[in-house]
Short mmCIF file of C-alpha atoms in Angstrom, two decimals:
data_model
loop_
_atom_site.label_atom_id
_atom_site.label_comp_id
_atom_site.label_asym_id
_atom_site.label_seq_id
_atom_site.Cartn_x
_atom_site.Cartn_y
_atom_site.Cartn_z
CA UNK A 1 -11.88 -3.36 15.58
CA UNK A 2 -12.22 -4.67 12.11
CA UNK A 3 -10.36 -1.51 10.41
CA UNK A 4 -7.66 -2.67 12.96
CA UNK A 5 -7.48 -5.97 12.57
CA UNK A 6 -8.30 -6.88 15.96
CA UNK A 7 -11.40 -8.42 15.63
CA UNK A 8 -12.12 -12.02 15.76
CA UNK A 9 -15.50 -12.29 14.29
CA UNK A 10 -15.70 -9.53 11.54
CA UNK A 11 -19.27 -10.60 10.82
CA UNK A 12 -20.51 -10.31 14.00
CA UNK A 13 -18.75 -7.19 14.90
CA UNK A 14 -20.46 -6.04 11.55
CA UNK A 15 -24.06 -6.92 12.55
CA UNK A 16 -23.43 -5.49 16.09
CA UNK A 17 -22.07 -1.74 14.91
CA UNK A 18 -24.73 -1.65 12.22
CA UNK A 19 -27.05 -2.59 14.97
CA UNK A 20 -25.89 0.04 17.56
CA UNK A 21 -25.48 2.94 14.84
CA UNK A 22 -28.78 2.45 13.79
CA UNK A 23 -30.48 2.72 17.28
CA UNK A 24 -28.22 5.66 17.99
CA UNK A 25 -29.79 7.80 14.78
CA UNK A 26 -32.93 6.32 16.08
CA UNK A 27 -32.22 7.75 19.71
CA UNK A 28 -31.04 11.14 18.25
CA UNK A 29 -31.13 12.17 14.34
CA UNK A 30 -29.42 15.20 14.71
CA UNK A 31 -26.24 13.22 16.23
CA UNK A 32 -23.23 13.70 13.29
CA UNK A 33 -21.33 10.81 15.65
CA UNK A 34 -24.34 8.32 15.08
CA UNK A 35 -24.36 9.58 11.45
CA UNK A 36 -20.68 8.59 11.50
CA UNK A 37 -20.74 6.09 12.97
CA UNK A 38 -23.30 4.54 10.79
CA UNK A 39 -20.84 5.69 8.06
CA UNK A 40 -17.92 4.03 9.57
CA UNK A 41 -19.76 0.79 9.69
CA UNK A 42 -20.95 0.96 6.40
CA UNK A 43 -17.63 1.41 4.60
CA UNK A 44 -16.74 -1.89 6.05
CA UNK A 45 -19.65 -3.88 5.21
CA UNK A 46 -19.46 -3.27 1.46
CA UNK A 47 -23.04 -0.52 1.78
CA UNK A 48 -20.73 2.12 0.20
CA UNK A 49 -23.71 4.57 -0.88
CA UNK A 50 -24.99 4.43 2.16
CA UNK A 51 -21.69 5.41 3.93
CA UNK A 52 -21.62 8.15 1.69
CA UNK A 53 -25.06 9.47 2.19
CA UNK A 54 -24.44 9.09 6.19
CA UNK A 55 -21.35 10.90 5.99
CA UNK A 56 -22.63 13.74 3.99
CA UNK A 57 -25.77 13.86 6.70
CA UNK A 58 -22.86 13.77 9.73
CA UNK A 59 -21.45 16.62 7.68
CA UNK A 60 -24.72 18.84 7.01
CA UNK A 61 -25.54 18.65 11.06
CA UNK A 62 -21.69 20.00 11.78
CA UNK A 63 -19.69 21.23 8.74
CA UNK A 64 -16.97 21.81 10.92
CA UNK A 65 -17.10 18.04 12.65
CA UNK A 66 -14.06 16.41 11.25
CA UNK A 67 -14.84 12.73 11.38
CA UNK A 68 -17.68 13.19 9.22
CA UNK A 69 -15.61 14.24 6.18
CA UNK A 70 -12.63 11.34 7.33
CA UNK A 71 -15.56 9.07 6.31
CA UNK A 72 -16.55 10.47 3.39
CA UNK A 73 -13.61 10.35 1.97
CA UNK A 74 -12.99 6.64 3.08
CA UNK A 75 -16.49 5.98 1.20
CA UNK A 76 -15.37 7.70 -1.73
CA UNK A 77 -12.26 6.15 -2.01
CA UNK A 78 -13.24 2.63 -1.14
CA UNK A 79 -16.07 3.31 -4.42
CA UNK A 80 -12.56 3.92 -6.62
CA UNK A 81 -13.45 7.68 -6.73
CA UNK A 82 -9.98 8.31 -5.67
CA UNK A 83 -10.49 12.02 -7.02
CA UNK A 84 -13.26 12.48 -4.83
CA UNK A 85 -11.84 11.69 -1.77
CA UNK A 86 -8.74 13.86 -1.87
CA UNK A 87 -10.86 17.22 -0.92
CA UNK A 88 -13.02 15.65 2.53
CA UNK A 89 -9.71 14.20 3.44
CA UNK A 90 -7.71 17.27 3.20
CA UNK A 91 -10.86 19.27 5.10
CA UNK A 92 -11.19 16.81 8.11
CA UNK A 93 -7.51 16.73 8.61
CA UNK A 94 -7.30 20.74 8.38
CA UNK A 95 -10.26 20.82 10.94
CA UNK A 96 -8.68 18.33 13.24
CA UNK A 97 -4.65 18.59 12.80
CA UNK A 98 -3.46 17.31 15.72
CA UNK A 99 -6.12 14.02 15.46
CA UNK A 100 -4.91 10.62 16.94
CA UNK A 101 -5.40 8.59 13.65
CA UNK A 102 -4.02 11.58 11.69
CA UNK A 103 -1.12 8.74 10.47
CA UNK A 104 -3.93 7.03 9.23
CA UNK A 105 -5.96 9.81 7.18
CA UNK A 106 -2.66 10.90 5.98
CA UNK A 107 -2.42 7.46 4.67
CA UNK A 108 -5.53 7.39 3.29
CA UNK A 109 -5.35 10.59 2.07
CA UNK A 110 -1.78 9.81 0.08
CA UNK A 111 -3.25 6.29 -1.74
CA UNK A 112 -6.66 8.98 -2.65
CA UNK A 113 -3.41 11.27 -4.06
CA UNK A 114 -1.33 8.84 -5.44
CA UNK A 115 -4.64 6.63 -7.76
CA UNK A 116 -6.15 9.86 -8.59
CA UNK A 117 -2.24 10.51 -10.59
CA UNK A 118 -1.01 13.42 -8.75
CA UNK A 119 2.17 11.70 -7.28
CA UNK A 120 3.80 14.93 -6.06
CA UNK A 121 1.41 15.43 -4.04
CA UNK A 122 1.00 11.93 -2.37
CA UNK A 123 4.74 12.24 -1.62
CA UNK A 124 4.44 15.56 0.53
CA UNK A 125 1.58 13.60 1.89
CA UNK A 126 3.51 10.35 2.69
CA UNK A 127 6.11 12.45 3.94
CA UNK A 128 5.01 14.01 6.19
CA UNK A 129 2.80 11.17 7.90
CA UNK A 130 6.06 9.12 8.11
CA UNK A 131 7.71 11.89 10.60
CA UNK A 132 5.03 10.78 12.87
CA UNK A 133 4.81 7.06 12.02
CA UNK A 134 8.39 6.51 10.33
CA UNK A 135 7.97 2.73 12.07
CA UNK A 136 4.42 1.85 10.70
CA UNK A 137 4.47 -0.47 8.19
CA UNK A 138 1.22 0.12 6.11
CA UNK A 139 2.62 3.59 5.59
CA UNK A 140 6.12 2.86 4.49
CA UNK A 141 4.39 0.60 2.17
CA UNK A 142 2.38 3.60 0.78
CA UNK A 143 5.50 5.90 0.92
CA UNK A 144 7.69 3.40 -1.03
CA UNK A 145 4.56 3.43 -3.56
CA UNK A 146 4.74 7.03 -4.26
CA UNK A 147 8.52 7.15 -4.71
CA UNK A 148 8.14 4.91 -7.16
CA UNK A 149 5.07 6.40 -8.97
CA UNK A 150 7.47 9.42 -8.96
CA UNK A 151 10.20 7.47 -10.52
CA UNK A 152 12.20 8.24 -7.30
CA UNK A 153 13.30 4.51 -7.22
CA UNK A 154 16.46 4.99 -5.17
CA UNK A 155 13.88 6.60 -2.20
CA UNK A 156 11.20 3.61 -3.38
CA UNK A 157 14.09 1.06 -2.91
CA UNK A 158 14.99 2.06 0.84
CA UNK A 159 11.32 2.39 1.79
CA UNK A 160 11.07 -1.21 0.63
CA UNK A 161 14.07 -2.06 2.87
CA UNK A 162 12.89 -0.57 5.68
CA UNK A 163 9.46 -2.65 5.14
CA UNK A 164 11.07 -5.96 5.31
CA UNK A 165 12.77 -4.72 8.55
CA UNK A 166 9.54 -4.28 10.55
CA UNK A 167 7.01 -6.47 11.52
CA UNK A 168 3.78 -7.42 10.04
CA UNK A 169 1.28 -5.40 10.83
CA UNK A 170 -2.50 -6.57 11.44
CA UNK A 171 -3.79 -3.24 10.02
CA UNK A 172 -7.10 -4.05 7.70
CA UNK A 173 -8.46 -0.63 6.75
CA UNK A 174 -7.80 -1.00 3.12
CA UNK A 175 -8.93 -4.38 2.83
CA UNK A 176 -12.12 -3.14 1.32
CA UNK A 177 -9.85 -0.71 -0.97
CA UNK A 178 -8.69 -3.42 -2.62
CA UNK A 179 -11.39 -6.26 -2.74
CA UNK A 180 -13.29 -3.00 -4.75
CA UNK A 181 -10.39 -2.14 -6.63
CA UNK A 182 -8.12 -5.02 -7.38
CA UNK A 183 -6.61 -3.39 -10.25
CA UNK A 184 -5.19 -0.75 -7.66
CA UNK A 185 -3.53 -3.55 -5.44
CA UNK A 186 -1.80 -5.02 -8.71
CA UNK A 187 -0.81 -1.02 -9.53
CA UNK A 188 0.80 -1.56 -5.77
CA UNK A 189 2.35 -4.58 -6.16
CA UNK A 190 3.66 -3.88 -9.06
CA UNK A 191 5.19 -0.57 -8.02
CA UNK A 192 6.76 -2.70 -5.19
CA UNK A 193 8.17 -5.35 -7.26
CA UNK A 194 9.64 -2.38 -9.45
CA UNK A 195 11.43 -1.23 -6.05
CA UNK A 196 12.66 -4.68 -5.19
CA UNK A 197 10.08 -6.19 -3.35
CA UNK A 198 10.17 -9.82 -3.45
CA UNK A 199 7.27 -12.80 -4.28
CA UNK A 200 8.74 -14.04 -1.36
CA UNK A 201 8.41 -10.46 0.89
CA UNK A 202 4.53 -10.54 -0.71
CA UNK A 203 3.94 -14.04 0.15
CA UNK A 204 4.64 -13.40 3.78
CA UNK A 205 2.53 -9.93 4.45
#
């Protein structure tokens, strides 16, 4: 819910998941989904070594269970080890390739690409989670980034025009990327400014 946007009490929702991932290890240890789930909540209540350490248990119980390394590389990224997220992202989405939220660990997994300095790669990345989400705006916004880190600025520029052609979108699952990491969100703005993206455009996201 928070991750998403929709919720309208993030503190509350924050108490209740820690809450209700805590009983659930307490209910079963050997659960990886309470393990990720504890994860999950952590990396969005600012307990980033703790989401890392509940990942990496989530992953020890099942190696091969996919949303255990999606959260590990969230924690790691979130903790501006961009590096060190790029390798659980890659293995949850080659365990789980046809994943819901595959737009959205492709996203993740392109900003991991794109801070850690390996452009090239964040643009195969970008690319090919905007041929399933071409309309979603948090990824155009990422896609438009990478062009431009690649000095591909005619691409950047018509990924910024396509932005300011769809509507706002409540995602908030970078939030924490950012409130860690400022000087990454001024690295984005300013590769969006570079492409033509307005004060105005960035007043109104």
């Amino acid at each position: 819910m928070i991750a998403y946007g929709w919720s309208d009490d993030p503190a509350a929702d924050r108490q209740e998941g820690l809450e209700a991932a805590l009983r659930a290890i307490y209910l079963d240890g050997r659960n990886p989904y309470a393990h990720y789930a504890f994860a999950n909540v952590c990396n969005f209540s600012n307990r980033l070594e703790q989401a890392i350490l509940a990942a990496e248990r989530a992953i020890e119980l099942s190696p091969s269970f996919a949303l255990g390394h999606f959260a590990l590389g969230v924690a790691q990224l979130f903790s501006g080890r961009a590096s060190d997220a790029i390798a659980p992202f890659q293995r949850g989405l080659k365990l789980s390739p046809h994943d819901p939220q595959n737009p959205v660990w492709f996203n993740f997994l392109a900003v991991a690409q794109l801070f850690a300095g390996d452009a090239e790669s964040a643009l195969l990345t970008a690319a090919r989670a905007m041929s399933s989400r071409p309309d979603w705006r948090p990824m155009v916004e990422t896609a438009a980034c990478c062009y431009g880190a690649a000095g591909k600025w005619d691409d950047a520029r018509r990924y910024v025009l396509q932005m300011a052609q769809l509507p706002r979108s409540s995602y908030a699952a970078l939030a924490p990327l950012w409130e860690k990491n400022p000087q990454w969100r001024d690295q984005v703005d300013e590769l969006l400014r570079k492409a033509g993206w307005t004060e105005q455009q960035a007043a109104d996201l």
